[in-house]
PDB file of C-alpha atoms and ligand atoms in Angstrom:
ATOM      1  CA  MET A  93    -102.312  -5.339-255.614  1.00 96.00           C
ATOM      2  CA  LEU A  94    -101.786  -1.698-256.511  1.00 96.00           C
ATOM      3  CA  ALA A  95     -99.161  -0.148-258.779  1.00 97.00           C
ATOM      4  CA  HIS A  96     -98.504   3.546-259.327  1.00 97.00           C
ATOM      5  CA  VAL A  97     -98.106   4.172-263.054  1.00 96.00           C
ATOM      6  CA  HIS A  98     -97.893   7.548-264.723  1.00 93.00           C
ATOM      7  CA  ASN A  99    -100.433   9.745-262.923  1.00 94.00           C
ATOM      8  CA  THR A 100    -102.720   7.047-261.568  1.00 97.00           C
ATOM      9  CA  THR A 101    -102.982   3.778-259.668  1.00 98.00           C
ATOM     10  CA  LEU A 102    -103.680   0.446-261.314  1.00 98.00           C
ATOM     11  CA  TRP A 103    -105.189  -2.471-259.460  1.00 98.00           C
ATOM     12  CA  TYR A 104    -103.979  -5.826-260.745  1.00 98.00           C
ATOM     13  CA  ASP A 105    -103.949  -9.511-259.915  1.00 98.00           C
ATOM     14  CA  ASP A 106    -100.779 -11.514-260.621  1.00 98.00           C
ATOM     15  CA  VAL A 107    -101.051 -15.277-260.130  1.00 98.00           C
ATOM     16  CA  GLY A 108     -99.265 -18.396-261.325  1.00 98.00           C
ATOM     17  CA  PRO A 109     -95.634 -19.498-261.353  1.00 98.00           C
ATOM     18  CA  ALA A 110     -93.145 -16.599-261.323  1.00 96.00           C
ATOM     19  CA  ASP A 111     -91.163 -18.329-264.093  1.00 96.00           C
ATOM     20  CA  GLY A 112     -94.251 -19.162-266.195  1.00 97.00           C
ATOM     21  CA  THR A 113     -94.837 -17.401-269.520  1.00 98.00           C
ATOM     22  CA  PRO A 114     -96.440 -14.050-268.586  1.00 98.00           C
ATOM     23  CA  LEU A 115     -99.934 -13.526-269.982  1.00 98.00           C
ATOM     24  CA  LEU A 116    -101.309  -9.978-269.639  1.00 98.00           C
ATOM     25  CA  CYS A 117    -105.108 -10.042-270.043  1.00 98.00           C
ATOM     26  CA  ILE A 118    -106.799  -6.727-270.917  1.00 99.00           C
ATOM     27  CA  HIS A 119    -110.519  -6.444-270.263  1.00 98.00           C
ATOM     28  CA  GLY A 120    -113.051  -4.750-272.536  1.00 98.00           C
ATOM     29  CA  PHE A 121    -115.655  -2.029-272.039  1.00 98.00           C
ATOM     30  CA  PRO A 122    -117.101  -1.494-269.491  1.00 98.00           C
ATOM     31  CA  HIS A 123    -115.569  -4.494-267.772  1.00 98.00           C
ATOM     32  CA  ASP A 124    -112.933  -4.955-265.113  1.00 98.00           C
ATOM     33  CA  HIS A 125    -110.375  -7.648-264.299  1.00 98.00           C
ATOM     34  CA  ARG A 126    -113.158 -10.025-263.209  1.00 98.00           C
ATOM     35  CA  LEU A 127    -113.845 -10.668-266.888  1.00 98.00           C
ATOM     36  CA  TRP A 128    -110.768 -12.897-266.831  1.00 98.00           C
ATOM     37  CA  GLU A 129    -111.560 -14.988-263.739  1.00 98.00           C
ATOM     38  CA  PRO A 130    -112.121 -18.197-265.784  1.00 98.00           C
ATOM     39  CA  GLN A 131    -108.731 -17.724-267.467  1.00 98.00           C
ATOM     40  CA  ARG A 132    -106.908 -16.700-264.284  1.00 97.00           C
ATOM     41  CA  ASP A 133    -108.154 -19.773-262.447  1.00 96.00           C
ATOM     42  CA  ALA A 134    -107.352 -22.308-265.191  1.00 98.00           C
ATOM     43  CA  LEU A 135    -104.322 -20.872-266.981  1.00 98.00           C
ATOM     44  CA  SER A 136    -102.404 -19.825-263.863  1.00 98.00           C
ATOM     45  CA  LYS A 137    -101.609 -23.505-263.262  1.00 97.00           C
ATOM     46  CA  HIS A 138     -98.968 -23.138-265.997  1.00 96.00           C
ATOM     47  CA  TYR A 139     -98.654 -19.445-266.822  1.00 98.00           C
ATOM     48  CA  ARG A 140     -98.189 -16.194-264.948  1.00 98.00           C
ATOM     49  CA  VAL A 141    -101.556 -14.518-265.478  1.00 98.00           C
ATOM     50  CA  ILE A 142    -101.756 -10.759-264.894  1.00 98.00           C
ATOM     51  CA  THR A 143    -105.227  -9.198-264.919  1.00 98.00           C
ATOM     52  CA  PRO A 144    -105.263  -5.430-264.360  1.00 98.00           C
ATOM     53  CA  ASP A 145    -108.138  -2.997-264.101  1.00 98.00           C
ATOM     54  CA  LEU A 146    -107.591  -0.324-266.757  1.00 98.00           C
ATOM     55  CA  ARG A 147    -107.643   3.227-265.435  1.00 98.00           C
ATOM     56  CA  GLY A 148    -111.266   4.213-264.884  1.00 98.00           C
ATOM     57  CA  PHE A 149    -112.408   0.659-264.095  1.00 98.00           C
ATOM     58  CA  GLY A 150    -112.563  -1.706-261.140  1.00 98.00           C
ATOM     59  CA  ALA A 151    -110.357  -0.525-258.296  1.00 98.00           C
ATOM     60  CA  SER A 152    -107.965   1.528-260.442  1.00 98.00           C
ATOM     61  CA  GLY A 153    -107.799   5.325-260.342  1.00 98.00           C
ATOM     62  CA  THR A 154    -110.355   7.164-262.434  1.00 98.00           C
ATOM     63  CA  ASN A 155    -108.310  10.208-263.435  1.00 95.00           C
ATOM     64  CA  GLY A 156    -107.581  10.830-267.105  1.00 96.00           C
ATOM     65  CA  PRO A 157    -106.327  11.242-269.676  1.00 98.00           C
ATOM     66  CA  TYR A 158    -108.143   8.425-271.426  1.00 98.00           C
ATOM     67  CA  SER A 159    -106.956   7.008-274.728  1.00 98.00           C
ATOM     68  CA  MET A 160    -106.033   3.602-276.112  1.00 98.00           C
ATOM     69  CA  ASP A 161    -102.416   4.819-276.118  1.00 98.00           C
ATOM     70  CA  GLN A 162    -102.636   5.861-272.460  1.00 98.00           C
ATOM     71  CA  PHE A 163    -104.140   2.496-271.486  1.00 98.00           C
ATOM     72  CA  ALA A 164    -101.271   0.776-273.355  1.00 98.00           C
ATOM     73  CA  ASP A 165     -98.643   2.998-271.754  1.00 98.00           C
ATOM     74  CA  ASP A 166    -100.091   2.277-268.303  1.00 98.00           C
ATOM     75  CA  LEU A 167     -99.800  -1.463-268.941  1.00 98.00           C
ATOM     76  CA  ALA A 168     -96.271  -1.218-270.331  1.00 98.00           C
ATOM     77  CA  ALA A 169     -95.287   0.641-267.149  1.00 98.00           C
ATOM     78  CA  LEU A 170     -96.956  -2.070-265.064  1.00 98.00           C
ATOM     79  CA  LEU A 171     -94.965  -4.814-266.841  1.00 98.00           C
ATOM     80  CA  THR A 172     -91.758  -2.865-266.257  1.00 98.00           C
ATOM     81  CA  GLN A 173     -92.549  -2.540-262.557  1.00 98.00           C
ATOM     82  CA  LEU A 174     -93.220  -6.269-262.383  1.00 98.00           C
ATOM     83  CA  GLY A 175     -89.842  -6.975-263.994  1.00 97.00           C
ATOM     84  CA  ILE A 176     -91.425  -8.612-267.060  1.00 98.00           C
ATOM     85  CA  PRO A 177     -89.509  -7.811-270.249  1.00 98.00           C
ATOM     86  CA  ARG A 178     -91.925  -9.545-272.661  1.00 98.00           C
ATOM     87  CA  ALA A 179     -95.441 -10.888-272.261  1.00 98.00           C
ATOM     88  CA  VAL A 180     -98.204 -12.458-274.276  1.00 98.00           C
ATOM     89  CA  ILE A 181    -100.674  -9.584-274.634  1.00 99.00           C
ATOM     90  CA  CYS A 182    -104.293 -10.736-274.712  1.00 98.00           C
ATOM     91  CA  GLY A 183    -107.132  -8.247-275.159  1.00 99.00           C
ATOM     92  CA  LEU A 184    -110.875  -8.723-275.522  1.00 98.00           C
ATOM     93  CA  SER A 185    -112.864  -6.162-277.509  1.00 98.00           C
ATOM     94  CA  MET A 186    -111.726  -2.738-276.193  1.00 98.00           C
ATOM     95  CA  GLY A 187    -108.869  -4.704-274.660  1.00 98.00           C
ATOM     96  CA  GLY A 188    -107.983  -5.695-278.231  1.00 98.00           C
ATOM     97  CA  TYR A 189    -107.911  -2.025-279.246  1.00 98.00           C
ATOM     98  CA  VAL A 190    -105.477  -1.511-276.351  1.00 99.00           C
ATOM     99  CA  ALA A 191    -103.431  -4.530-277.482  1.00 99.00           C
ATOM    100  CA  LEU A 192    -103.115  -2.944-280.943  1.00 98.00           C
ATOM    101  CA  ALA A 193    -101.927   0.313-279.337  1.00 98.00           C
ATOM    102  CA  PHE A 194     -99.531  -1.743-277.214  1.00 98.00           C
ATOM    103  CA  TRP A 195     -98.069  -3.300-280.362  1.00 98.00           C
ATOM    104  CA  ARG A 196     -97.789   0.130-282.011  1.00 98.00           C
ATOM    105  CA  ARG A 197     -95.977   1.687-279.037  1.00 98.00           C
ATOM    106  CA  HIS A 198     -94.299  -1.138-277.091  1.00 98.00           C
ATOM    107  CA  ALA A 199     -93.626  -3.948-279.578  1.00 98.00           C
ATOM    108  CA  ARG A 200     -90.368  -4.943-277.880  1.00 98.00           C
ATOM    109  CA  HIS A 201     -92.381  -6.034-274.834  1.00 98.00           C
ATOM    110  CA  VAL A 202     -94.655  -8.324-276.879  1.00 98.00           C
ATOM    111  CA  ARG A 203     -93.952 -12.078-277.025  1.00 98.00           C
ATOM    112  CA  ALA A 204     -97.228 -12.833-278.836  1.00 98.00           C
ATOM    113  CA  LEU A 205    -100.702 -11.356-279.251  1.00 98.00           C
ATOM    114  CA  ILE A 206    -104.172 -12.718-278.597  1.00 99.00           C
ATOM    115  CA  PHE A 207    -107.087 -10.748-280.017  1.00 98.00           C
ATOM    116  CA  ALA A 208    -110.469 -11.837-278.707  1.00 98.00           C
ATOM    117  CA  ASP A 209    -113.800 -10.574-280.085  1.00 98.00           C
ATOM    118  CA  THR A 210    -112.323  -7.307-281.297  1.00 98.00           C
ATOM    119  CA  LYS A 211    -111.636  -5.324-284.449  1.00 97.00           C
ATOM    120  CA  ALA A 212    -108.854  -3.252-286.021  1.00 98.00           C
ATOM    121  CA  THR A 213    -111.107  -0.694-287.688  1.00 98.00           C
ATOM    122  CA  ALA A 214    -112.019   2.694-286.211  1.00 98.00           C
ATOM    123  CA  ASP A 215    -115.569   3.699-285.297  1.00 98.00           C
ATOM    124  CA  ASP A 216    -117.885   4.689-288.121  1.00 97.00           C
ATOM    125  CA  ASP A 217    -120.280   7.640-287.767  1.00 98.00           C
ATOM    126  CA  ALA A 218    -123.199   5.490-286.622  1.00 98.00           C
ATOM    127  CA  THR A 219    -121.100   3.966-283.842  1.00 98.00           C
ATOM    128  CA  ARG A 220    -119.869   7.406-282.741  1.00 98.00           C
ATOM    129  CA  THR A 221    -123.472   8.595-282.508  1.00 98.00           C
ATOM    130  CA  LYS A 222    -124.367   5.576-280.361  1.00 98.00           C
ATOM    131  CA  ARG A 223    -121.401   6.279-278.105  1.00 98.00           C
ATOM    132  CA  GLN A 224    -122.523   9.902-277.665  1.00 98.00           C
ATOM    133  CA  GLN A 225    -125.950   8.625-276.631  1.00 98.00           C
ATOM    134  CA  LEU A 226    -124.381   6.161-274.190  1.00 98.00           C
ATOM    135  CA  ILE A 227    -122.356   8.978-272.630  1.00 98.00           C
ATOM    136  CA  GLN A 228    -125.637  10.778-271.932  1.00 98.00           C
ATOM    137  CA  VAL A 229    -127.113   7.598-270.426  1.00 98.00           C
ATOM    138  CA  ALA A 230    -124.059   7.192-268.183  1.00 98.00           C
ATOM    139  CA  MET A 231    -124.072  10.796-267.018  1.00 98.00           C
ATOM    140  CA  HIS A 232    -127.814  11.031-266.383  1.00 98.00           C
ATOM    141  CA  ALA A 233    -128.846   7.503-265.404  1.00 98.00           C
ATOM    142  CA  GLY A 234    -125.604   5.896-264.215  1.00 98.00           C
ATOM    143  CA  ALA A 235    -123.718   2.663-264.796  1.00 98.00           C
ATOM    144  CA  SER A 236    -126.695   0.426-264.076  1.00 98.00           C
ATOM    145  CA  ALA A 237    -128.587   1.929-267.027  1.00 98.00           C
ATOM    146  CA  VAL A 238    -125.490   1.479-269.205  1.00 98.00           C
ATOM    147  CA  ALA A 239    -125.315  -2.156-268.114  1.00 98.00           C
ATOM    148  CA  ASP A 240    -128.979  -2.696-269.021  1.00 98.00           C
ATOM    149  CA  SER A 241    -128.430  -1.273-272.484  1.00 97.00           C
ATOM    150  CA  GLN A 242    -125.229  -3.246-273.159  1.00 97.00           C
ATOM    151  CA  VAL A 243    -125.678  -6.653-271.627  1.00 97.00           C
ATOM    152  CA  THR A 244    -127.867  -8.236-274.308  1.00 96.00           C
ATOM    153  CA  GLY A 245    -125.281  -7.568-277.025  1.00 96.00           C
ATOM    154  CA  MET A 246    -122.459  -8.799-274.821  1.00 97.00           C
ATOM    155  CA  VAL A 247    -123.556 -12.415-274.669  1.00 98.00           C
ATOM    156  CA  GLY A 248    -124.699 -14.833-277.338  1.00 98.00           C
ATOM    157  CA  ALA A 249    -128.175 -16.252-277.883  1.00 98.00           C
ATOM    158  CA  THR A 250    -127.168 -19.614-276.397  1.00 98.00           C
ATOM    159  CA  THR A 251    -125.970 -18.019-273.161  1.00 98.00           C
ATOM    160  CA  ARG A 252    -129.102 -15.881-272.937  1.00 97.00           C
ATOM    161  CA  ALA A 253    -131.298 -18.981-273.341  1.00 98.00           C
ATOM    162  CA  ASP A 254    -129.355 -21.503-271.257  1.00 98.00           C
ATOM    163  CA  HIS A 255    -127.326 -19.522-268.719  1.00 97.00           C
ATOM    164  CA  PRO A 256    -129.257 -16.585-267.252  1.00 97.00           C
ATOM    165  CA  GLU A 257    -126.895 -16.678-264.264  1.00 97.00           C
ATOM    166  CA  LEU A 258    -123.969 -15.835-266.571  1.00 97.00           C
ATOM    167  CA  VAL A 259    -125.927 -12.949-268.092  1.00 98.00           C
ATOM    168  CA  GLU A 260    -126.577 -11.641-264.571  1.00 98.00           C
ATOM    169  CA  HIS A 261    -122.908 -12.067-263.679  1.00 97.00           C
ATOM    170  CA  VAL A 262    -121.836 -10.033-266.715  1.00 98.00           C
ATOM    171  CA  ARG A 263    -124.500  -7.400-266.032  1.00 98.00           C
ATOM    172  CA  ASP A 264    -123.276  -6.998-262.429  1.00 98.00           C
ATOM    173  CA  MET A 265    -119.752  -6.352-263.683  1.00 98.00           C
ATOM    174  CA  LEU A 266    -120.923  -3.745-266.196  1.00 98.00           C
ATOM    175  CA  ALA A 267    -123.082  -2.030-263.564  1.00 98.00           C
ATOM    176  CA  ALA A 268    -120.085  -1.661-261.231  1.00 98.00           C
ATOM    177  CA  ALA A 269    -118.089   0.475-263.679  1.00 98.00           C
ATOM    178  CA  PRO A 270    -117.372   4.039-262.504  1.00 98.00           C
ATOM    179  CA  VAL A 271    -119.136   6.677-264.633  1.00 98.00           C
ATOM    180  CA  GLU A 272    -115.806   8.544-265.136  1.00 98.00           C
ATOM    181  CA  GLY A 273    -114.328   5.393-266.670  1.00 98.00           C
ATOM    182  CA  ILE A 274    -117.377   4.750-268.864  1.00 98.00           C
ATOM    183  CA  VAL A 275    -117.352   8.287-270.256  1.00 98.00           C
ATOM    184  CA  GLY A 276    -113.560   8.417-270.602  1.00 98.00           C
ATOM    185  CA  ALA A 277    -113.365   5.096-272.431  1.00 98.00           C
ATOM    186  CA  LEU A 278    -116.277   5.937-274.761  1.00 98.00           C
ATOM    187  CA  GLU A 279    -114.645   9.219-275.743  1.00 98.00           C
ATOM    188  CA  ALA A 280    -111.323   7.418-276.219  1.00 98.00           C
ATOM    189  CA  MET A 281    -112.829   4.691-278.405  1.00 98.00           C
ATOM    190  CA  MET A 282    -114.549   7.300-280.594  1.00 98.00           C
ATOM    191  CA  VAL A 283    -111.210   8.823-281.606  1.00 98.00           C
ATOM    192  CA  ARG A 284    -109.053   5.702-281.743  1.00 98.00           C
ATOM    193  CA  PRO A 285    -107.249   5.301-285.054  1.00 97.00           C
ATOM    194  CA  ASP A 286    -107.925   2.699-287.682  1.00 98.00           C
ATOM    195  CA  SER A 287    -105.288   0.015-287.056  1.00 98.00           C
ATOM    196  CA  THR A 288    -105.847  -1.986-290.237  1.00 98.00           C
ATOM    197  CA  ALA A 289    -102.505  -0.885-291.703  1.00 98.00           C
ATOM    198  CA  LEU A 290    -100.792  -2.036-288.506  1.00 98.00           C
ATOM    199  CA  LEU A 291    -101.849  -5.666-288.924  1.00 98.00           C
ATOM    200  CA  PRO A 292     -99.245  -6.660-291.557  1.00 98.00           C
ATOM    201  CA  THR A 293     -96.521  -5.288-289.251  1.00 98.00           C
ATOM    202  CA  ILE A 294     -97.335  -7.787-286.506  1.00 98.00           C
ATOM    203  CA  GLY A 295     -94.217  -9.912-286.542  1.00 97.00           C
ATOM    204  CA  VAL A 296     -95.040 -12.148-283.570  1.00 98.00           C
ATOM    205  CA  PRO A 297     -97.437 -15.106-283.404  1.00 98.00           C
ATOM    206  CA  ALA A 298    -101.039 -13.969-283.100  1.00 98.00           C
ATOM    207  CA  LEU A 299    -104.182 -15.833-282.148  1.00 98.00           C
ATOM    208  CA  CYS A 300    -107.596 -14.421-282.996  1.00 98.00           C
ATOM    209  CA  ILE A 301    -110.548 -15.850-281.059  1.00 98.00           C
ATOM    210  CA  VAL A 302    -114.208 -15.065-281.694  1.00 98.00           C
ATOM    211  CA  GLY A 303    -117.525 -16.407-280.519  1.00 98.00           C
ATOM    212  CA  ASP A 304    -119.676 -17.670-283.389  1.00 98.00           C
ATOM    213  CA  GLN A 305    -122.619 -15.601-282.048  1.00 98.00           C
ATOM    214  CA  ASP A 306    -120.675 -12.373-281.510  1.00 98.00           C
ATOM    215  CA  VAL A 307    -122.782  -9.543-282.968  1.00 97.00           C
ATOM    216  CA  ILE A 308    -120.361  -6.756-281.940  1.00 97.00           C
ATOM    217  CA  SER A 309    -117.215  -8.231-283.535  1.00 97.00           C
ATOM    218  CA  PRO A 310    -118.667 -10.744-286.020  1.00 97.00           C
ATOM    219  CA  VAL A 311    -116.733 -13.791-287.238  1.00 98.00           C
ATOM    220  CA  LYS A 312    -116.381 -12.454-290.778  1.00 97.00           C
ATOM    221  CA  ASP A 313    -114.704  -9.264-289.542  1.00 97.00           C
ATOM    222  CA  MET A 314    -112.342 -11.156-287.267  1.00 98.00           C
ATOM    223  CA  ARG A 315    -111.548 -13.570-290.070  1.00 98.00           C
ATOM    224  CA  ALA A 316    -110.500 -10.609-292.247  1.00 98.00           C
ATOM    225  CA  MET A 317    -108.497  -9.084-289.382  1.00 98.00           C
ATOM    226  CA  CYS A 318    -106.685 -12.347-288.729  1.00 98.00           C
ATOM    227  CA  ALA A 319    -105.939 -12.907-292.419  1.00 98.00           C
ATOM    228  CA  ALA A 320    -104.115  -9.562-292.510  1.00 98.00           C
ATOM    229  CA  ILE A 321    -101.726 -10.661-289.722  1.00 98.00           C
ATOM    230  CA  PRO A 322     -98.705 -12.573-291.123  1.00 97.00           C
ATOM    231  CA  HIS A 323     -98.728 -15.284-288.423  1.00 88.00           C
ATOM    232  CA  GLY A 324    -102.401 -15.002-287.491  1.00 97.00           C
ATOM    233  CA  GLU A 325    -104.502 -18.036-286.658  1.00 98.00           C
ATOM    234  CA  LEU A 326    -108.240 -17.977-286.047  1.00 98.00           C
ATOM    235  CA  ARG A 327    -110.283 -19.982-283.534  1.00 98.00           C
ATOM    236  CA  VAL A 328    -114.070 -19.729-283.657  1.00 98.00           C
ATOM    237  CA  ILE A 329    -115.732 -20.680-280.370  1.00 98.00           C
ATOM    238  CA  ASP A 330    -119.103 -22.413-280.746  1.00 98.00           C
ATOM    239  CA  ASP A 331    -122.150 -21.205-278.802  1.00 98.00           C
ATOM    240  CA  ALA A 332    -120.506 -18.005-277.593  1.00 98.00           C
ATOM    241  CA  GLY A 333    -121.120 -14.315-278.110  1.00 98.00           C
ATOM    242  CA  HIS A 334    -118.956 -11.255-277.445  1.00 98.00           C
ATOM    243  CA  VAL A 335    -117.550 -12.386-274.082  1.00 98.00           C
ATOM    244  CA  SER A 336    -116.536 -15.762-275.476  1.00 98.00           C
ATOM    245  CA  ASN A 337    -114.012 -16.286-272.669  1.00 98.00           C
ATOM    246  CA  VAL A 338    -116.795 -16.177-270.056  1.00 98.00           C
ATOM    247  CA  GLU A 339    -119.428 -18.009-272.081  1.00 98.00           C
ATOM    248  CA  GLN A 340    -117.255 -20.959-273.152  1.00 98.00           C
ATOM    249  CA  PRO A 341    -114.233 -20.813-270.850  1.00 98.00           C
ATOM    250  CA  ASP A 342    -113.030 -24.375-271.512  1.00 98.00           C
ATOM    251  CA  ALA A 343    -112.845 -23.888-275.285  1.00 98.00           C
ATOM    252  CA  PHE A 344    -111.301 -20.441-274.882  1.00 98.00           C
ATOM    253  CA  ASN A 345    -108.705 -21.667-272.376  1.00 98.00           C
ATOM    254  CA  GLU A 346    -107.811 -24.630-274.533  1.00 98.00           C
ATOM    255  CA  ALA A 347    -107.212 -22.340-277.529  1.00 98.00           C
ATOM    256  CA  VAL A 348    -104.994 -20.042-275.448  1.00 98.00           C
ATOM    257  CA  ALA A 349    -103.095 -22.876-273.754  1.00 98.00           C
ATOM    258  CA  GLN A 350    -102.381 -24.631-277.076  1.00 98.00           C
ATOM    259  CA  PHE A 351    -101.195 -21.336-278.594  1.00 98.00           C
ATOM    260  CA  VAL A 352     -98.952 -20.343-275.675  1.00 98.00           C
ATOM    261  CA  ALA A 353     -97.480 -23.848-275.366  1.00 96.00           C
ATOM    262  CA  ARG A 354     -96.225 -23.589-278.961  1.00 96.00           C
ATOM    263  CA  LEU A 355     -94.380 -20.286-278.421  1.00 96.00           C
TER     264      LEU A 355
HETATM  265  C1  MLT B 531    -116.205  -4.010-275.504  1.00 85.84           C
HETATM  266  O1  MLT B 531    -116.706  -5.091-275.175  1.00 85.84           O
HETATM  267  O2  MLT B 531    -115.087  -3.680-275.096  1.00 85.84           O
HETATM  268  C2  MLT B 531    -116.981  -3.075-276.382  1.00 85.84           C
HETATM  269  O3  MLT B 531    -117.996  -3.773-277.043  1.00 85.84           O
HETATM  270  C3  MLT B 531    -116.080  -2.382-277.356  1.00 85.84           C
HETATM  271  C4  MLT B 531    -116.791  -1.349-278.176  1.00 85.84           C
HETATM  272  O4  MLT B 531    -117.800  -0.804-277.727  1.00 85.84           O
HETATM  273  O5  MLT B 531    -116.311  -1.059-279.293  1.00 85.84           O
END
């Protein structure tokens, strides 16, 4: 389905019972809504699962501006159009950065937060340099080259050894990202603020989920992030890397379902 929000169009999927607790799932970089297929299929039996493509990704419009705040504003407008006053906001990695911006700007629409394989800190200089290099790769060699450079870090060692088909699946998704979206999101992530001081203000239940083999958002960093959230609880998923929801969907879904059922 397509929604017109602000100056662009957002593609989104909306499945599950209309009166189920709404769960808005925000994909990471450079993903699209397909990241959440294992959650959409399982969790929509009980919950209303909304999986949009952020602007610049999937079938959404690619026009800017790009920022974590803009992504959050787009999603708040989408919820309003869908008649949803409050939702559980779930973001993985860059989606978690968007979830933090959503809390900063639209807290009244937040029933609870789920942060998966993400971080509250801003980029350091080394990360900004890597992002500049990736922008050059995207502009000169395209999304497929970006996918090749990113996919190994996206999944854990267990998935790489035992599930090459999942690695290929993730790579295909990364390779489909529009170059405008890749560049826009990289530039936006480089200037996103440090949200560490925001964490103690989170006054709703929060679940932090991380794969034990995540090398991009390691367990120790997510443990510290979660400890700074007043009602934060941490779930570490065994044998999973950065896309823990794809690598170990049953464990991820169980953690989410148990959390949402208690709200
Ligand atoms: C993601 O999966 O969204 C990215 O790893 C986020 C990032 O590059 O910081």
